[in-house]
Amino acid sequence: GAVVSQHPSWVICKSGTSVKIECRSLDFQATTMFWYRQFPKQSLMLMATSNEGSKATYEQGVEKDKFLINHASLTLSTLTVTSAHPEDSSFYICSAPRQGDQPQHFGDGTRLSIL
Amino acid sequence: GENVEQHPSTLSVQEGDSAVIKCTYSDSASNYFPWYKQELGKRPQLIIDIRSNVGEKKDQRIAVTLNKTAKHFSLHITETQPEDSAVYFCAASSGNQFYFGTGTSLTVIP
Protein backbone atom coordinates (compact mmCIF):
# COMPACT_ATOMS: atom_id res chain seq x y z
CA GLY A 1 0.00 0.00 0.00
CA ALA A 2 0.91 3.65 -0.24
CA VAL A 3 3.45 4.92 2.23
CA VAL A 4 3.29 8.52 1.03
CA SER A 5 -0.05 10.28 0.71
CA GLN A 6 -0.45 13.29 -1.53
CA HIS A 7 -3.49 15.43 -2.11
CA PRO A 8 -5.31 16.83 -3.83
CA SER A 9 -4.97 14.51 -6.79
CA TRP A 10 -6.40 16.99 -9.28
CA VAL A 11 -6.89 20.72 -9.16
CA ILE A 12 -8.46 22.98 -11.75
CA CYS A 13 -8.45 26.67 -10.96
CA LYS A 14 -8.34 30.11 -12.45
CA SER A 15 -5.17 32.00 -13.23
CA GLY A 16 -3.94 33.98 -10.23
CA THR A 17 -5.09 31.44 -7.66
CA SER A 18 -2.67 29.97 -5.13
CA VAL A 19 -2.77 26.21 -4.74
CA LYS A 20 -1.48 24.16 -1.83
CA ILE A 21 -0.43 20.54 -2.24
CA GLU A 22 0.18 18.30 0.78
CA CYS A 23 2.51 15.36 1.06
CA ARG A 24 2.39 13.08 4.10
CA SER A 25 4.50 10.12 5.11
CA LEU A 26 2.05 7.57 6.48
CA ASP A 27 3.97 5.21 8.73
CA PHE A 28 7.40 6.73 9.01
CA GLN A 29 9.02 10.02 9.79
CA ALA A 30 10.51 11.88 6.85
CA THR A 31 13.11 14.48 7.65
CA THR A 32 13.49 15.03 3.93
CA MET A 33 10.92 15.16 1.17
CA PHE A 34 11.36 15.89 -2.51
CA TRP A 35 9.11 17.77 -4.88
CA TYR A 36 9.13 16.99 -8.59
CA ARG A 37 7.37 18.43 -11.58
CA GLN A 38 6.60 16.32 -14.62
CA PHE A 39 5.40 17.68 -17.93
CA PRO A 40 3.62 15.36 -20.37
CA LYS A 41 5.88 12.69 -21.82
CA GLN A 42 8.86 14.01 -19.90
CA SER A 43 10.92 12.86 -16.96
CA LEU A 44 10.61 13.90 -13.35
CA MET A 45 12.41 17.16 -12.71
CA LEU A 46 13.45 17.84 -9.13
CA MET A 47 12.18 21.22 -8.01
CA ALA A 48 13.26 21.33 -4.40
CA THR A 49 14.21 19.35 -1.34
CA SER A 50 12.27 20.13 1.79
CA ASN A 51 13.92 19.66 5.15
CA GLU A 52 12.01 19.43 8.40
CA GLY A 53 12.65 22.45 10.54
CA SER A 54 14.75 24.35 8.02
CA LYS A 55 14.48 26.09 4.68
CA ALA A 56 13.97 24.12 1.53
CA THR A 57 16.75 23.74 -1.00
CA TYR A 58 15.66 24.76 -4.48
CA GLU A 59 17.10 23.55 -7.75
CA GLN A 60 18.55 26.05 -10.14
CA GLY A 61 15.90 27.89 -12.08
CA VAL A 62 13.06 27.21 -9.65
CA GLU A 63 11.55 30.38 -8.21
CA LYS A 64 11.46 30.27 -4.43
CA ASP A 65 8.77 32.92 -4.18
CA LYS A 66 6.63 31.10 -6.71
CA PHE A 67 6.85 27.65 -5.19
CA LEU A 68 6.67 27.92 -1.43
CA ILE A 69 7.67 24.83 0.48
CA ASN A 70 7.03 24.22 4.14
CA HIS A 71 8.12 21.12 6.01
CA ALA A 72 6.38 21.78 9.30
CA SER A 73 6.57 18.32 10.82
CA LEU A 74 8.27 14.97 10.35
CA THR A 75 5.29 13.68 8.41
CA LEU A 76 4.08 16.66 6.39
CA SER A 77 5.50 18.81 3.64
CA THR A 78 3.49 21.29 1.59
CA LEU A 79 4.08 22.93 -1.77
CA THR A 80 2.17 26.12 -2.51
CA VAL A 81 2.08 27.36 -6.06
CA THR A 82 1.46 31.06 -5.64
CA SER A 83 -0.48 33.12 -8.18
CA ALA A 84 -0.56 30.17 -10.55
CA HIS A 85 -0.63 30.77 -14.30
CA PRO A 86 -1.31 28.40 -17.21
CA GLU A 87 2.40 27.67 -17.64
CA ASP A 88 2.39 26.22 -14.12
CA SER A 89 0.01 23.50 -15.24
CA SER A 90 1.80 20.23 -14.68
CA PHE A 91 1.92 17.01 -12.70
CA TYR A 92 3.51 17.59 -9.29
CA ILE A 93 4.80 14.60 -7.31
CA CYS A 94 6.37 14.37 -3.90
CA SER A 95 8.54 11.60 -2.57
CA ALA A 96 10.23 10.61 0.64
CA PRO A 97 12.80 8.01 1.60
CA ARG A 98 12.40 5.96 4.73
CA GLN A 99 15.18 6.62 7.21
CA GLY A 100 18.03 4.27 6.65
CA ASP A 101 16.59 3.11 3.36
CA GLN A 102 17.32 4.44 -0.07
CA PRO A 103 14.28 3.81 -2.26
CA GLN A 104 12.10 6.83 -2.60
CA HIS A 105 8.40 6.36 -2.11
CA PHE A 106 6.26 8.55 -4.30
CA GLY A 107 2.92 10.14 -3.62
CA ASP A 108 0.14 9.69 -6.15
CA GLY A 109 0.84 13.07 -7.68
CA THR A 110 -1.26 16.18 -8.19
CA ARG A 111 -2.44 17.18 -11.62
CA LEU A 112 -2.65 20.97 -11.66
CA SER A 113 -4.56 22.67 -14.45
CA ILE A 114 -4.65 26.45 -14.53
CA LEU A 115 -7.24 28.00 -16.80
CA GLY B 1 26.37 16.92 -10.55
CA GLU B 2 25.11 13.61 -11.80
CA ASN B 3 23.94 13.20 -15.40
CA VAL B 4 21.82 10.18 -16.27
CA GLU B 5 21.12 9.30 -19.88
CA GLN B 6 18.55 6.72 -20.91
CA HIS B 7 17.93 4.93 -24.21
CA PRO B 8 15.82 4.29 -26.13
CA SER B 9 13.13 6.89 -25.58
CA THR B 10 10.51 4.60 -27.14
CA LEU B 11 10.48 0.84 -27.52
CA SER B 12 7.93 -1.48 -29.09
CA VAL B 13 8.14 -5.24 -28.73
CA GLN B 14 5.90 -8.17 -29.53
CA GLU B 15 4.31 -9.92 -26.60
CA GLY B 16 6.63 -12.63 -25.33
CA ASP B 17 9.78 -10.95 -26.59
CA SER B 18 12.39 -9.33 -24.35
CA ALA B 19 12.89 -5.62 -23.78
CA VAL B 20 16.14 -3.93 -22.79
CA ILE B 21 16.54 -0.37 -21.58
CA LYS B 22 19.96 1.13 -20.98
CA CYS B 23 21.19 3.97 -18.79
CA THR B 24 24.52 5.62 -18.24
CA TYR B 25 25.60 7.85 -15.37
CA SER B 26 28.49 10.23 -14.85
CA ASP B 27 29.16 10.41 -11.11
CA SER B 28 31.34 7.58 -9.87
CA ALA B 29 30.04 8.27 -6.35
CA SER B 30 26.57 7.01 -7.31
CA ASN B 31 25.97 3.74 -5.56
CA TYR B 32 22.26 3.04 -5.86
CA PHE B 33 20.32 2.51 -9.07
CA PRO B 34 16.55 2.02 -8.95
CA TRP B 35 14.16 1.48 -11.82
CA TYR B 36 10.65 2.86 -11.77
CA LYS B 37 7.58 2.03 -13.83
CA GLN B 38 5.06 4.78 -14.37
CA GLU B 39 1.64 4.32 -15.90
CA LEU B 40 -0.15 7.29 -17.36
CA GLY B 41 -1.22 9.76 -14.69
CA LYS B 42 0.05 7.63 -11.84
CA ARG B 43 3.00 7.72 -9.51
CA PRO B 44 6.27 5.96 -10.32
CA GLN B 45 6.46 2.50 -8.82
CA LEU B 46 9.77 0.94 -7.85
CA ILE B 47 10.17 -2.33 -9.76
CA ILE B 48 13.76 -3.29 -9.03
CA ASP B 49 16.94 -1.72 -7.72
CA ILE B 50 20.61 -2.55 -7.51
CA ARG B 51 23.46 -1.33 -5.38
CA SER B 52 27.01 -0.77 -6.52
CA ASN B 53 28.37 -3.82 -4.75
CA VAL B 54 26.30 -6.13 -6.94
CA GLY B 55 26.62 -6.75 -10.67
CA GLU B 56 23.24 -8.31 -11.37
CA LYS B 57 19.89 -8.77 -9.73
CA LYS B 58 16.85 -10.68 -10.88
CA ASP B 59 13.23 -10.74 -9.82
CA GLN B 60 11.09 -13.11 -11.87
CA ARG B 61 10.86 -11.60 -15.38
CA ILE B 62 12.83 -8.50 -14.49
CA ALA B 63 16.59 -8.21 -14.17
CA VAL B 64 19.05 -5.38 -13.81
CA THR B 65 22.76 -5.41 -14.60
CA LEU B 66 25.35 -2.89 -13.49
CA ASN B 67 28.78 -2.18 -14.92
CA LYS B 68 30.50 0.21 -12.53
CA THR B 69 33.61 0.56 -14.64
CA ALA B 70 31.67 1.66 -17.68
CA LYS B 71 29.09 3.49 -15.57
CA HIS B 72 26.09 1.92 -17.17
CA PHE B 73 23.20 -0.21 -16.03
CA SER B 74 20.38 -1.93 -17.87
CA LEU B 75 16.87 -3.19 -17.29
CA HIS B 76 15.86 -6.48 -18.88
CA ILE B 77 12.27 -7.61 -19.10
CA THR B 78 11.70 -11.11 -20.46
CA GLU B 79 8.49 -12.69 -21.72
CA THR B 80 6.87 -9.27 -22.01
CA GLN B 81 3.15 -8.90 -21.48
CA PRO B 82 0.75 -6.12 -22.50
CA GLU B 83 0.55 -4.95 -18.89
CA ASP B 84 4.27 -4.20 -19.03
CA SER B 85 3.41 -1.26 -21.31
CA ALA B 86 4.34 1.92 -19.42
CA VAL B 87 7.10 4.48 -19.09
CA TYR B 88 10.22 3.27 -17.34
CA PHE B 89 12.70 5.53 -15.59
CA CYS B 90 16.16 4.71 -14.36
CA ALA B 91 17.79 6.74 -11.61
CA ALA B 92 21.17 7.09 -9.95
CA SER B 93 21.83 8.19 -6.41
CA SER B 94 24.80 8.69 -4.13
CA GLY B 95 22.64 9.62 -1.16
CA ASN B 96 19.06 10.69 -0.73
CA GLN B 97 18.91 12.72 -3.92
CA PHE B 98 17.98 10.93 -7.12
CA TYR B 99 18.78 11.86 -10.69
CA PHE B 100 16.34 10.41 -13.18
CA GLY B 101 16.81 9.37 -16.75
CA THR B 102 14.56 10.80 -19.44
CA GLY B 103 12.32 7.76 -19.56
CA THR B 104 11.50 4.99 -22.02
CA SER B 105 7.98 4.48 -23.28
CA LEU B 106 7.55 0.72 -23.68
CA THR B 107 4.71 -0.68 -25.75
CA VAL B 108 4.08 -4.41 -25.76
CA ILE B 109 2.07 -5.40 -28.81
CA PRO B 110 -0.34 -8.31 -28.21
PDB file of C-alpha atoms in Angstrom:
ATOM      1  CA  GLY A   1       0.000   0.000   0.000  1.00  0.00           C
ATOM      2  CA  ALA A   2       0.911   3.650  -0.237  1.00  0.00           C
ATOM      3  CA  VAL A   3       3.448   4.925   2.230  1.00  0.00           C
ATOM      4  CA  VAL A   4       3.286   8.523   1.025  1.00  0.00           C
ATOM      5  CA  SER A   5      -0.045  10.276   0.711  1.00  0.00           C
ATOM      6  CA  GLN A   6      -0.454  13.291  -1.532  1.00  0.00           C
ATOM      7  CA  HIS A   7      -3.493  15.427  -2.113  1.00  0.00           C
ATOM      8  CA  PRO A   8      -5.307  16.829  -3.833  1.00  0.00           C
ATOM      9  CA  SER A   9      -4.970  14.513  -6.794  1.00  0.00           C
ATOM     10  CA  TRP A  10      -6.403  16.986  -9.280  1.00  0.00           C
ATOM     11  CA  VAL A  11      -6.894  20.716  -9.160  1.00  0.00           C
ATOM     12  CA  ILE A  12      -8.455  22.983 -11.754  1.00  0.00           C
ATOM     13  CA  CYS A  13      -8.449  26.673 -10.961  1.00  0.00           C
ATOM     14  CA  LYS A  14      -8.338  30.113 -12.449  1.00  0.00           C
ATOM     15  CA  SER A  15      -5.172  32.005 -13.232  1.00  0.00           C
ATOM     16  CA  GLY A  16      -3.939  33.976 -10.229  1.00  0.00           C
ATOM     17  CA  THR A  17      -5.085  31.442  -7.658  1.00  0.00           C
ATOM     18  CA  SER A  18      -2.671  29.966  -5.131  1.00  0.00           C
ATOM     19  CA  VAL A  19      -2.775  26.207  -4.741  1.00  0.00           C
ATOM     20  CA  LYS A  20      -1.481  24.156  -1.825  1.00  0.00           C
ATOM     21  CA  ILE A  21      -0.425  20.541  -2.242  1.00  0.00           C
ATOM     22  CA  GLU A  22       0.176  18.300   0.776  1.00  0.00           C
ATOM     23  CA  CYS A  23       2.514  15.363   1.061  1.00  0.00           C
ATOM     24  CA  ARG A  24       2.392  13.080   4.104  1.00  0.00           C
ATOM     25  CA  SER A  25       4.497  10.121   5.110  1.00  0.00           C
ATOM     26  CA  LEU A  26       2.053   7.575   6.485  1.00  0.00           C
ATOM     27  CA  ASP A  27       3.970   5.213   8.727  1.00  0.00           C
ATOM     28  CA  PHE A  28       7.402   6.730   9.011  1.00  0.00           C
ATOM     29  CA  GLN A  29       9.025  10.023   9.791  1.00  0.00           C
ATOM     30  CA  ALA A  30      10.511  11.876   6.853  1.00  0.00           C
ATOM     31  CA  THR A  31      13.109  14.475   7.647  1.00  0.00           C
ATOM     32  CA  THR A  32      13.491  15.035   3.927  1.00  0.00           C
ATOM     33  CA  MET A  33      10.920  15.159   1.170  1.00  0.00           C
ATOM     34  CA  PHE A  34      11.360  15.888  -2.509  1.00  0.00           C
ATOM     35  CA  TRP A  35       9.113  17.766  -4.878  1.00  0.00           C
ATOM     36  CA  TYR A  36       9.132  16.989  -8.590  1.00  0.00           C
ATOM     37  CA  ARG A  37       7.370  18.430 -11.582  1.00  0.00           C
ATOM     38  CA  GLN A  38       6.597  16.321 -14.619  1.00  0.00           C
ATOM     39  CA  PHE A  39       5.398  17.684 -17.933  1.00  0.00           C
ATOM     40  CA  PRO A  40       3.617  15.356 -20.370  1.00  0.00           C
ATOM     41  CA  LYS A  41       5.880  12.686 -21.815  1.00  0.00           C
ATOM     42  CA  GLN A  42       8.859  14.011 -19.901  1.00  0.00           C
ATOM     43  CA  SER A  43      10.922  12.856 -16.965  1.00  0.00           C
ATOM     44  CA  LEU A  44      10.606  13.900 -13.349  1.00  0.00           C
ATOM     45  CA  MET A  45      12.408  17.160 -12.709  1.00  0.00           C
ATOM     46  CA  LEU A  46      13.454  17.836  -9.134  1.00  0.00           C
ATOM     47  CA  MET A  47      12.182  21.219  -8.009  1.00  0.00           C
ATOM     48  CA  ALA A  48      13.262  21.327  -4.403  1.00  0.00           C
ATOM     49  CA  THR A  49      14.214  19.346  -1.342  1.00  0.00           C
ATOM     50  CA  SER A  50      12.269  20.132   1.793  1.00  0.00           C
ATOM     51  CA  ASN A  51      13.923  19.655   5.146  1.00  0.00           C
ATOM     52  CA  GLU A  52      12.008  19.433   8.399  1.00  0.00           C
ATOM     53  CA  GLY A  53      12.654  22.454  10.543  1.00  0.00           C
ATOM     54  CA  SER A  54      14.746  24.353   8.020  1.00  0.00           C
ATOM     55  CA  LYS A  55      14.478  26.087   4.679  1.00  0.00           C
ATOM     56  CA  ALA A  56      13.969  24.121   1.531  1.00  0.00           C
ATOM     57  CA  THR A  57      16.747  23.742  -0.998  1.00  0.00           C
ATOM     58  CA  TYR A  58      15.658  24.757  -4.476  1.00  0.00           C
ATOM     59  CA  GLU A  59      17.098  23.551  -7.751  1.00  0.00           C
ATOM     60  CA  GLN A  60      18.547  26.055 -10.136  1.00  0.00           C
ATOM     61  CA  GLY A  61      15.899  27.889 -12.084  1.00  0.00           C
ATOM     62  CA  VAL A  62      13.061  27.211  -9.646  1.00  0.00           C
ATOM     63  CA  GLU A  63      11.554  30.376  -8.209  1.00  0.00           C
ATOM     64  CA  LYS A  64      11.458  30.272  -4.427  1.00  0.00           C
ATOM     65  CA  ASP A  65       8.773  32.917  -4.183  1.00  0.00           C
ATOM     66  CA  LYS A  66       6.632  31.102  -6.715  1.00  0.00           C
ATOM     67  CA  PHE A  67       6.850  27.654  -5.186  1.00  0.00           C
ATOM     68  CA  LEU A  68       6.669  27.922  -1.425  1.00  0.00           C
ATOM     69  CA  ILE A  69       7.673  24.826   0.485  1.00  0.00           C
ATOM     70  CA  ASN A  70       7.030  24.224   4.143  1.00  0.00           C
ATOM     71  CA  HIS A  71       8.123  21.115   6.014  1.00  0.00           C
ATOM     72  CA  ALA A  72       6.383  21.776   9.297  1.00  0.00           C
ATOM     73  CA  SER A  73       6.568  18.322  10.824  1.00  0.00           C
ATOM     74  CA  LEU A  74       8.269  14.971  10.351  1.00  0.00           C
ATOM     75  CA  THR A  75       5.286  13.677   8.408  1.00  0.00           C
ATOM     76  CA  LEU A  76       4.085  16.664   6.389  1.00  0.00           C
ATOM     77  CA  SER A  77       5.505  18.807   3.637  1.00  0.00           C
ATOM     78  CA  THR A  78       3.491  21.287   1.585  1.00  0.00           C
ATOM     79  CA  LEU A  79       4.079  22.932  -1.766  1.00  0.00           C
ATOM     80  CA  THR A  80       2.166  26.118  -2.506  1.00  0.00           C
ATOM     81  CA  VAL A  81       2.077  27.362  -6.064  1.00  0.00           C
ATOM     82  CA  THR A  82       1.456  31.060  -5.635  1.00  0.00           C
ATOM     83  CA  SER A  83      -0.476  33.122  -8.178  1.00  0.00           C
ATOM     84  CA  ALA A  84      -0.565  30.171 -10.550  1.00  0.00           C
ATOM     85  CA  HIS A  85      -0.633  30.766 -14.295  1.00  0.00           C
ATOM     86  CA  PRO A  86      -1.314  28.396 -17.206  1.00  0.00           C
ATOM     87  CA  GLU A  87       2.396  27.671 -17.637  1.00  0.00           C
ATOM     88  CA  ASP A  88       2.395  26.219 -14.118  1.00  0.00           C
ATOM     89  CA  SER A  89       0.014  23.501 -15.242  1.00  0.00           C
ATOM     90  CA  SER A  90       1.803  20.228 -14.684  1.00  0.00           C
ATOM     91  CA  PHE A  91       1.919  17.014 -12.697  1.00  0.00           C
ATOM     92  CA  TYR A  92       3.515  17.586  -9.295  1.00  0.00           C
ATOM     93  CA  ILE A  93       4.797  14.601  -7.311  1.00  0.00           C
ATOM     94  CA  CYS A  94       6.366  14.374  -3.899  1.00  0.00           C
ATOM     95  CA  SER A  95       8.537  11.603  -2.572  1.00  0.00           C
ATOM     96  CA  ALA A  96      10.234  10.612   0.637  1.00  0.00           C
ATOM     97  CA  PRO A  97      12.796   8.012   1.600  1.00  0.00           C
ATOM     98  CA  ARG A  98      12.403   5.962   4.730  1.00  0.00           C
ATOM     99  CA  GLN A  99      15.178   6.621   7.208  1.00  0.00           C
ATOM    100  CA  GLY A 100      18.031   4.268   6.653  1.00  0.00           C
ATOM    101  CA  ASP A 101      16.586   3.114   3.364  1.00  0.00           C
ATOM    102  CA  GLN A 102      17.316   4.440  -0.072  1.00  0.00           C
ATOM    103  CA  PRO A 103      14.275   3.807  -2.261  1.00  0.00           C
ATOM    104  CA  GLN A 104      12.099   6.829  -2.596  1.00  0.00           C
ATOM    105  CA  HIS A 105       8.403   6.358  -2.109  1.00  0.00           C
ATOM    106  CA  PHE A 106       6.255   8.547  -4.296  1.00  0.00           C
ATOM    107  CA  GLY A 107       2.925  10.144  -3.615  1.00  0.00           C
ATOM    108  CA  ASP A 108       0.138   9.686  -6.151  1.00  0.00           C
ATOM    109  CA  GLY A 109       0.843  13.072  -7.676  1.00  0.00           C
ATOM    110  CA  THR A 110      -1.263  16.182  -8.191  1.00  0.00           C
ATOM    111  CA  ARG A 111      -2.443  17.179 -11.621  1.00  0.00           C
ATOM    112  CA  LEU A 112      -2.649  20.969 -11.662  1.00  0.00           C
ATOM    113  CA  SER A 113      -4.562  22.673 -14.449  1.00  0.00           C
ATOM    114  CA  ILE A 114      -4.647  26.449 -14.529  1.00  0.00           C
ATOM    115  CA  LEU A 115      -7.240  27.998 -16.798  1.00  0.00           C
TER     116      LEU A 115
ATOM    117  CA  GLY B   1      26.368  16.924 -10.548  1.00  0.00           C
ATOM    118  CA  GLU B   2      25.107  13.613 -11.803  1.00  0.00           C
ATOM    119  CA  ASN B   3      23.944  13.199 -15.396  1.00  0.00           C
ATOM    120  CA  VAL B   4      21.822  10.184 -16.266  1.00  0.00           C
ATOM    121  CA  GLU B   5      21.117   9.297 -19.876  1.00  0.00           C
ATOM    122  CA  GLN B   6      18.548   6.717 -20.909  1.00  0.00           C
ATOM    123  CA  HIS B   7      17.933   4.930 -24.211  1.00  0.00           C
ATOM    124  CA  PRO B   8      15.822   4.286 -26.131  1.00  0.00           C
ATOM    125  CA  SER B   9      13.130   6.885 -25.585  1.00  0.00           C
ATOM    126  CA  THR B  10      10.507   4.597 -27.136  1.00  0.00           C
ATOM    127  CA  LEU B  11      10.476   0.845 -27.516  1.00  0.00           C
ATOM    128  CA  SER B  12       7.926  -1.476 -29.088  1.00  0.00           C
ATOM    129  CA  VAL B  13       8.143  -5.238 -28.726  1.00  0.00           C
ATOM    130  CA  GLN B  14       5.897  -8.170 -29.528  1.00  0.00           C
ATOM    131  CA  GLU B  15       4.308  -9.920 -26.602  1.00  0.00           C
ATOM    132  CA  GLY B  16       6.626 -12.625 -25.334  1.00  0.00           C
ATOM    133  CA  ASP B  17       9.783 -10.948 -26.588  1.00  0.00           C
ATOM    134  CA  SER B  18      12.387  -9.331 -24.351  1.00  0.00           C
ATOM    135  CA  ALA B  19      12.888  -5.618 -23.784  1.00  0.00           C
ATOM    136  CA  VAL B  20      16.139  -3.933 -22.790  1.00  0.00           C
ATOM    137  CA  ILE B  21      16.541  -0.371 -21.578  1.00  0.00           C
ATOM    138  CA  LYS B  22      19.959   1.127 -20.979  1.00  0.00           C
ATOM    139  CA  CYS B  23      21.186   3.971 -18.788  1.00  0.00           C
ATOM    140  CA  THR B  24      24.525   5.618 -18.240  1.00  0.00           C
ATOM    141  CA  TYR B  25      25.598   7.846 -15.374  1.00  0.00           C
ATOM    142  CA  SER B  26      28.493  10.228 -14.853  1.00  0.00           C
ATOM    143  CA  ASP B  27      29.156  10.412 -11.113  1.00  0.00           C
ATOM    144  CA  SER B  28      31.343   7.578  -9.867  1.00  0.00           C
ATOM    145  CA  ALA B  29      30.038   8.275  -6.348  1.00  0.00           C
ATOM    146  CA  SER B  30      26.574   7.011  -7.314  1.00  0.00           C
ATOM    147  CA  ASN B  31      25.969   3.742  -5.558  1.00  0.00           C
ATOM    148  CA  TYR B  32      22.262   3.041  -5.860  1.00  0.00           C
ATOM    149  CA  PHE B  33      20.323   2.509  -9.075  1.00  0.00           C
ATOM    150  CA  PRO B  34      16.552   2.021  -8.954  1.00  0.00           C
ATOM    151  CA  TRP B  35      14.159   1.477 -11.824  1.00  0.00           C
ATOM    152  CA  TYR B  36      10.649   2.859 -11.772  1.00  0.00           C
ATOM    153  CA  LYS B  37       7.575   2.028 -13.835  1.00  0.00           C
ATOM    154  CA  GLN B  38       5.058   4.785 -14.370  1.00  0.00           C
ATOM    155  CA  GLU B  39       1.641   4.316 -15.903  1.00  0.00           C
ATOM    156  CA  LEU B  40      -0.149   7.291 -17.365  1.00  0.00           C
ATOM    157  CA  GLY B  41      -1.224   9.758 -14.687  1.00  0.00           C
ATOM    158  CA  LYS B  42       0.054   7.626 -11.840  1.00  0.00           C
ATOM    159  CA  ARG B  43       3.002   7.716  -9.514  1.00  0.00           C
ATOM    160  CA  PRO B  44       6.271   5.959 -10.325  1.00  0.00           C
ATOM    161  CA  GLN B  45       6.461   2.502  -8.822  1.00  0.00           C
ATOM    162  CA  LEU B  46       9.772   0.941  -7.851  1.00  0.00           C
ATOM    163  CA  ILE B  47      10.166  -2.330  -9.757  1.00  0.00           C
ATOM    164  CA  ILE B  48      13.757  -3.288  -9.028  1.00  0.00           C
ATOM    165  CA  ASP B  49      16.936  -1.723  -7.721  1.00  0.00           C
ATOM    166  CA  ILE B  50      20.606  -2.545  -7.511  1.00  0.00           C
ATOM    167  CA  ARG B  51      23.459  -1.326  -5.382  1.00  0.00           C
ATOM    168  CA  SER B  52      27.007  -0.766  -6.523  1.00  0.00           C
ATOM    169  CA  ASN B  53      28.373  -3.819  -4.752  1.00  0.00           C
ATOM    170  CA  VAL B  54      26.295  -6.127  -6.944  1.00  0.00           C
ATOM    171  CA  GLY B  55      26.618  -6.747 -10.671  1.00  0.00           C
ATOM    172  CA  GLU B  56      23.243  -8.307 -11.375  1.00  0.00           C
ATOM    173  CA  LYS B  57      19.889  -8.768  -9.725  1.00  0.00           C
ATOM    174  CA  LYS B  58      16.850 -10.676 -10.879  1.00  0.00           C
ATOM    175  CA  ASP B  59      13.227 -10.743  -9.819  1.00  0.00           C
ATOM    176  CA  GLN B  60      11.086 -13.107 -11.874  1.00  0.00           C
ATOM    177  CA  ARG B  61      10.861 -11.601 -15.385  1.00  0.00           C
ATOM    178  CA  ILE B  62      12.830  -8.495 -14.495  1.00  0.00           C
ATOM    179  CA  ALA B  63      16.588  -8.210 -14.170  1.00  0.00           C
ATOM    180  CA  VAL B  64      19.046  -5.377 -13.815  1.00  0.00           C
ATOM    181  CA  THR B  65      22.758  -5.407 -14.599  1.00  0.00           C
ATOM    182  CA  LEU B  66      25.348  -2.893 -13.486  1.00  0.00           C
ATOM    183  CA  ASN B  67      28.778  -2.181 -14.917  1.00  0.00           C
ATOM    184  CA  LYS B  68      30.502   0.214 -12.526  1.00  0.00           C
ATOM    185  CA  THR B  69      33.607   0.557 -14.637  1.00  0.00           C
ATOM    186  CA  ALA B  70      31.666   1.656 -17.681  1.00  0.00           C
ATOM    187  CA  LYS B  71      29.093   3.495 -15.575  1.00  0.00           C
ATOM    188  CA  HIS B  72      26.088   1.916 -17.168  1.00  0.00           C
ATOM    189  CA  PHE B  73      23.196  -0.215 -16.033  1.00  0.00           C
ATOM    190  CA  SER B  74      20.384  -1.930 -17.868  1.00  0.00           C
ATOM    191  CA  LEU B  75      16.873  -3.194 -17.287  1.00  0.00           C
ATOM    192  CA  HIS B  76      15.864  -6.479 -18.882  1.00  0.00           C
ATOM    193  CA  ILE B  77      12.268  -7.613 -19.101  1.00  0.00           C
ATOM    194  CA  THR B  78      11.699 -11.109 -20.455  1.00  0.00           C
ATOM    195  CA  GLU B  79       8.487 -12.687 -21.718  1.00  0.00           C
ATOM    196  CA  THR B  80       6.871  -9.272 -22.006  1.00  0.00           C
ATOM    197  CA  GLN B  81       3.150  -8.905 -21.480  1.00  0.00           C
ATOM    198  CA  PRO B  82       0.754  -6.121 -22.503  1.00  0.00           C
ATOM    199  CA  GLU B  83       0.546  -4.953 -18.887  1.00  0.00           C
ATOM    200  CA  ASP B  84       4.267  -4.195 -19.028  1.00  0.00           C
ATOM    201  CA  SER B  85       3.407  -1.258 -21.309  1.00  0.00           C
ATOM    202  CA  ALA B  86       4.344   1.924 -19.419  1.00  0.00           C
ATOM    203  CA  VAL B  87       7.098   4.481 -19.094  1.00  0.00           C
ATOM    204  CA  TYR B  88      10.221   3.268 -17.340  1.00  0.00           C
ATOM    205  CA  PHE B  89      12.698   5.529 -15.590  1.00  0.00           C
ATOM    206  CA  CYS B  90      16.156   4.714 -14.356  1.00  0.00           C
ATOM    207  CA  ALA B  91      17.794   6.740 -11.611  1.00  0.00           C
ATOM    208  CA  ALA B  92      21.166   7.091  -9.955  1.00  0.00           C
ATOM    209  CA  SER B  93      21.833   8.188  -6.407  1.00  0.00           C
ATOM    210  CA  SER B  94      24.799   8.688  -4.126  1.00  0.00           C
ATOM    211  CA  GLY B  95      22.644   9.616  -1.160  1.00  0.00           C
ATOM    212  CA  ASN B  96      19.060  10.688  -0.728  1.00  0.00           C
ATOM    213  CA  GLN B  97      18.908  12.724  -3.915  1.00  0.00           C
ATOM    214  CA  PHE B  98      17.984  10.934  -7.123  1.00  0.00           C
ATOM    215  CA  TYR B  99      18.784  11.861 -10.693  1.00  0.00           C
ATOM    216  CA  PHE B 100      16.336  10.414 -13.183  1.00  0.00           C
ATOM    217  CA  GLY B 101      16.813   9.368 -16.755  1.00  0.00           C
ATOM    218  CA  THR B 102      14.559  10.802 -19.435  1.00  0.00           C
ATOM    219  CA  GLY B 103      12.322   7.759 -19.559  1.00  0.00           C
ATOM    220  CA  THR B 104      11.497   4.993 -22.020  1.00  0.00           C
ATOM    221  CA  SER B 105       7.981   4.479 -23.280  1.00  0.00           C
ATOM    222  CA  LEU B 106       7.549   0.722 -23.678  1.00  0.00           C
ATOM    223  CA  THR B 107       4.709  -0.678 -25.753  1.00  0.00           C
ATOM    224  CA  VAL B 108       4.077  -4.412 -25.764  1.00  0.00           C
ATOM    225  CA  ILE B 109       2.071  -5.401 -28.807  1.00  0.00           C
ATOM    226  CA  PRO B 110      -0.336  -8.309 -28.210  1.00  0.00           C
TER     227      PRO B 110
END
